[in-house]
Amino acid sequence: MKIILKSSILLLLFVFLMSEIALAVTATVNPDPYTIIMKKARLRNSVTLEWVTVGEADLSVNIASVNAGELAAGYVSGSAIPEGTYDQIEVTLDRDMTVKASYTDSGNIFAGGAGTIYYTTSTAGVGGSIQASNSAASYTEGTCKVPSTVSGVDTTADTYTKTYNLPSTITAAKGSTQKVRVKFDVTGATTFEQTGAGTAVAYPTEPSVEMQIIN
């Protein structure tokens, strides 16, 4: 069974989308690293409505790396899922996500002058975003926190949990062991957004995730 979707299954539920930042001028770039911390994943039996844990541990994954899919797949591969059909998935992630990226303004988009480079920094920006800087000396990984005010998400001080309907059901045969293959694409998965003349913030946005479940 092959499932291709955008940020709605198992690993990357980027529901924050920085809705607290009401600005207009943006540009997207490719981040590296782009690090998330997986906490727990559960599937719901569509008949009994019981939840089955298929992964539970802290796992830090740089989804921009070449082996990210292998690491993420290993989080659930080998799980002996009880016989049945599953229709929902519940995922718990750390609220902190880390990216490193830079953007070169090629046309005075951010009013900082053509050729101005904006870098992620370790400083927090508005709405849980990352403050950007024009100084290369400040260039480092920045951490963005999923806001606790996002609707439809259960948050604690450190984690957030979201439940989604699967795009198609997963059926597990009795005693079967599931193998999972995951592929990430972080093209354009960090946004720089203008906050003023020559100033900006940055934040991670949803990558493309391809997931294949093999019975």
Tab-separated table of C-alpha atoms in Angstrom:
chain	number	residue	atom	x	y	z
A	1	MET	CA	0.000	0.000	0.000
A	2	LYS	CA	1.441	3.353	-1.014
A	3	ILE	CA	0.293	6.615	0.523
A	4	ILE	CA	1.499	9.978	-0.773
A	5	LEU	CA	0.437	13.056	1.152
A	6	LYS	CA	1.390	16.430	2.494
A	7	SER	CA	2.140	16.684	6.193
A	8	SER	CA	-0.846	14.735	7.456
A	9	ILE	CA	0.492	11.327	8.439
A	10	LEU	CA	2.788	9.745	10.974
A	11	LEU	CA	5.678	12.139	11.024
A	12	LEU	CA	5.139	15.700	9.988
A	13	LEU	CA	1.913	17.377	10.996
A	14	PHE	CA	2.837	20.966	10.398
A	15	VAL	CA	-0.410	22.359	11.666
A	16	PHE	CA	1.158	25.491	13.123
A	17	LEU	CA	1.663	27.239	9.763
A	18	MET	CA	2.616	30.381	11.647
A	19	SER	CA	-0.937	31.720	11.546
A	20	GLU	CA	0.038	34.346	14.103
A	21	ILE	CA	2.246	36.136	11.564
A	22	ALA	CA	0.059	38.343	9.374
A	23	LEU	CA	2.654	39.560	6.889
A	24	ALA	CA	2.671	39.609	3.108
A	25	VAL	CA	6.145	39.344	1.574
A	26	THR	CA	7.671	35.860	1.665
A	27	ALA	CA	10.315	33.710	0.005
A	28	THR	CA	10.951	29.969	0.329
A	29	VAL	CA	14.271	28.114	0.473
A	30	ASN	CA	15.623	24.630	1.138
A	31	PRO	CA	16.717	24.062	4.767
A	32	ASP	CA	19.494	21.832	6.068
A	33	PRO	CA	19.192	20.630	8.708
A	34	TYR	CA	15.450	20.350	9.293
A	35	THR	CA	15.138	18.488	12.574
A	36	ILE	CA	12.055	17.109	14.286
A	37	ILE	CA	11.708	14.918	17.377
A	38	MET	CA	9.228	12.080	17.115
A	39	LYS	CA	7.548	11.005	20.351
A	40	LYS	CA	4.743	8.547	19.659
A	41	ALA	CA	2.559	7.137	16.879
A	42	ARG	CA	-0.716	5.219	17.248
A	43	LEU	CA	-3.241	3.675	14.847
A	44	ARG	CA	-6.985	3.342	15.508
A	45	ASN	CA	-8.852	0.103	14.794
A	46	SER	CA	-11.892	1.121	12.748
A	47	VAL	CA	-14.086	-1.614	14.275
A	48	THR	CA	-13.107	-1.703	17.951
A	49	LEU	CA	-12.041	1.976	18.017
A	50	GLU	CA	-9.061	0.911	20.120
A	51	TRP	CA	-5.681	2.577	19.676
A	52	VAL	CA	-2.533	0.573	18.978
A	53	THR	CA	0.888	2.102	19.620
A	54	VAL	CA	3.224	1.466	16.673
A	55	GLY	CA	6.126	3.607	17.872
A	56	GLU	CA	7.058	5.258	21.157
A	57	ALA	CA	10.457	6.792	21.822
A	58	ASP	CA	12.271	10.080	21.392
A	59	LEU	CA	13.822	10.058	17.937
A	60	SER	CA	15.534	13.119	16.498
A	61	VAL	CA	15.491	13.104	12.695
A	62	ASN	CA	17.018	15.589	10.275
A	63	ILE	CA	14.515	15.119	7.473
A	64	ALA	CA	16.791	17.004	5.070
A	65	SER	CA	19.449	14.284	5.326
A	66	VAL	CA	19.849	11.455	2.828
A	67	ASN	CA	19.066	8.765	5.419
A	68	ALA	CA	16.075	10.512	6.992
A	69	GLY	CA	13.543	8.157	5.435
A	70	GLU	CA	15.381	5.115	6.722
A	71	LEU	CA	15.537	6.523	10.253
A	72	ALA	CA	11.878	7.520	10.280
A	73	ALA	CA	10.729	4.209	8.824
A	74	GLY	CA	12.669	2.393	11.516
A	75	TYR	CA	10.469	4.097	14.091
A	76	VAL	CA	7.552	1.814	13.226
A	77	SER	CA	8.980	-0.934	11.024
A	78	GLY	CA	8.831	-4.314	12.680
A	79	SER	CA	5.815	-3.428	14.797
A	80	ALA	CA	3.480	-6.381	15.194
A	81	ILE	CA	0.152	-4.683	14.569
A	82	PRO	CA	-2.855	-6.721	15.742
A	83	GLU	CA	-5.104	-8.116	13.031
A	84	GLY	CA	-7.639	-5.565	11.874
A	85	THR	CA	-8.350	-2.519	9.763
A	86	TYR	CA	-7.091	0.901	10.798
A	87	ASP	CA	-8.545	4.233	9.750
A	88	GLN	CA	-6.894	6.944	11.859
A	89	ILE	CA	-3.428	7.849	13.008
A	90	GLU	CA	-2.433	9.866	16.057
A	91	VAL	CA	1.012	11.415	16.173
A	92	THR	CA	2.880	13.113	18.995
A	93	LEU	CA	5.883	15.315	18.192
A	94	ASP	CA	8.056	17.696	20.143
A	95	ARG	CA	6.790	21.258	19.786
A	96	ASP	CA	10.298	22.452	18.886
A	97	MET	CA	11.494	22.077	15.289
A	98	THR	CA	14.902	23.237	14.102
A	99	VAL	CA	16.043	24.511	10.703
A	100	LYS	CA	19.052	26.241	9.212
A	101	ALA	CA	18.665	28.213	6.002
A	102	SER	CA	19.568	31.421	4.222
A	103	TYR	CA	17.886	33.535	1.559
A	104	THR	CA	19.532	35.930	-0.888
A	105	ASP	CA	17.291	38.803	-1.950
A	106	SER	CA	17.770	39.030	-5.708
A	107	GLY	CA	15.349	41.874	-6.349
A	108	ASN	CA	15.033	44.067	-3.293
A	109	ILE	CA	12.003	42.012	-2.209
A	110	PHE	CA	12.585	42.606	1.486
A	111	ALA	CA	13.645	46.253	1.106
A	112	GLY	CA	17.100	45.402	2.338
A	113	GLY	CA	18.716	45.837	-1.054
A	114	ALA	CA	19.391	43.370	-3.866
A	115	GLY	CA	21.997	40.832	-2.822
A	116	THR	CA	21.170	41.116	0.873
A	117	ILE	CA	21.391	37.708	2.534
A	118	TYR	CA	19.085	36.746	5.387
A	119	TYR	CA	20.192	34.021	7.778
A	120	THR	CA	18.410	31.964	10.420
A	121	THR	CA	19.647	32.660	13.951
A	122	SER	CA	19.226	31.203	17.418
A	123	THR	CA	16.978	34.126	18.417
A	124	ALA	CA	13.208	33.648	18.705
A	125	GLY	CA	10.980	35.789	16.502
A	126	VAL	CA	7.318	36.786	16.544
A	127	GLY	CA	4.674	34.051	16.827
A	128	GLY	CA	7.167	31.339	17.719
A	129	SER	CA	9.179	31.931	14.545
A	130	ILE	CA	12.952	32.349	14.093
A	131	GLN	CA	14.510	35.805	13.903
A	132	ALA	CA	16.510	36.308	10.709
A	133	SER	CA	19.680	38.379	10.486
A	134	ASN	CA	21.735	40.065	7.762
A	135	SER	CA	24.926	39.048	9.558
A	136	ALA	CA	26.675	35.855	8.471
A	137	ALA	CA	28.274	35.734	11.920
A	138	SER	CA	24.826	35.004	13.371
A	139	TYR	CA	24.089	32.178	10.912
A	140	THR	CA	23.099	29.063	12.829
A	141	GLU	CA	20.218	26.673	13.418
A	142	GLY	CA	17.038	28.268	14.700
A	143	THR	CA	14.257	26.622	16.677
A	144	CYS	CA	10.590	27.244	15.989
A	145	LYS	CA	7.926	26.276	18.525
A	146	VAL	CA	4.456	25.096	17.517
A	147	PRO	CA	2.030	27.564	19.166
A	148	SER	CA	-0.152	26.167	21.950
A	149	THR	CA	-3.123	28.064	20.525
A	150	VAL	CA	-3.426	26.019	17.319
A	151	SER	CA	-6.956	24.611	17.036
A	152	GLY	CA	-7.516	20.865	16.821
A	153	VAL	CA	-4.218	20.032	18.484
A	154	ASP	CA	-3.608	18.763	22.004
A	155	THR	CA	-0.529	20.449	23.438
A	156	THR	CA	1.540	20.125	26.571
A	157	ALA	CA	4.496	22.267	27.557
A	158	ASP	CA	6.747	20.170	25.327
A	159	THR	CA	4.623	18.201	22.847
A	160	TYR	CA	1.674	18.387	20.515
A	161	THR	CA	-0.623	15.590	19.387
A	162	LYS	CA	-2.852	15.510	16.325
A	163	THR	CA	-5.272	12.879	15.006
A	164	TYR	CA	-5.932	12.429	11.297
A	165	ASN	CA	-8.059	10.176	9.138
A	166	LEU	CA	-5.900	8.005	6.913
A	167	PRO	CA	-6.422	8.685	3.179
A	168	SER	CA	-7.105	4.951	2.863
A	169	THR	CA	-7.446	2.222	5.478
A	170	ILE	CA	-4.594	-0.079	6.479
A	171	THR	CA	-5.428	-3.770	6.888
A	172	ALA	CA	-3.099	-5.963	8.928
A	173	ALA	CA	-3.273	-9.739	8.616
A	174	LYS	CA	-3.067	-11.811	11.769
A	175	GLY	CA	0.477	-11.866	13.119
A	176	SER	CA	1.807	-9.796	10.253
A	177	THR	CA	4.751	-7.455	10.628
A	178	GLN	CA	4.534	-4.103	8.903
A	179	LYS	CA	7.437	-2.622	6.963
A	180	VAL	CA	7.454	1.080	6.267
A	181	ARG	CA	9.285	3.126	3.664
A	182	VAL	CA	9.396	6.898	3.962
A	183	LYS	CA	10.752	9.536	1.591
A	184	PHE	CA	11.036	13.247	2.379
A	185	ASP	CA	11.364	16.270	0.112
A	186	VAL	CA	12.179	19.539	1.900
A	187	THR	CA	12.348	21.669	-1.242
A	188	GLY	CA	11.102	25.125	-0.271
A	189	ALA	CA	10.332	23.943	3.264
A	190	THR	CA	11.554	27.064	5.046
A	191	THR	CA	9.910	30.449	4.587
A	192	PHE	CA	11.496	33.849	5.163
A	193	GLU	CA	8.879	36.516	5.843
A	194	GLN	CA	9.365	40.281	5.944
A	195	THR	CA	8.724	42.063	9.243
A	196	GLY	CA	9.931	45.502	8.216
A	197	ALA	CA	12.350	47.333	5.951
A	198	GLY	CA	15.291	44.955	5.668
A	199	THR	CA	14.127	42.685	8.503
A	200	ALA	CA	12.566	39.223	8.435
A	201	VAL	CA	11.707	36.072	10.351
A	202	ALA	CA	11.946	32.457	9.224
A	203	TYR	CA	9.981	29.311	9.987
A	204	PRO	CA	9.762	25.703	8.769
A	205	THR	CA	6.876	24.794	6.485
A	206	GLU	CA	5.468	21.479	5.357
A	207	PRO	CA	7.679	19.122	3.374
A	208	SER	CA	6.424	16.484	0.991
A	209	VAL	CA	6.212	13.022	2.553
A	210	GLU	CA	5.828	9.760	0.663
A	211	MET	CA	5.026	6.743	2.800
A	212	GLN	CA	4.717	3.111	1.749
A	213	ILE	CA	3.352	0.426	4.079
A	214	ILE	CA	4.212	-3.158	3.159
A	215	ASN	CA	2.428	-6.095	4.773
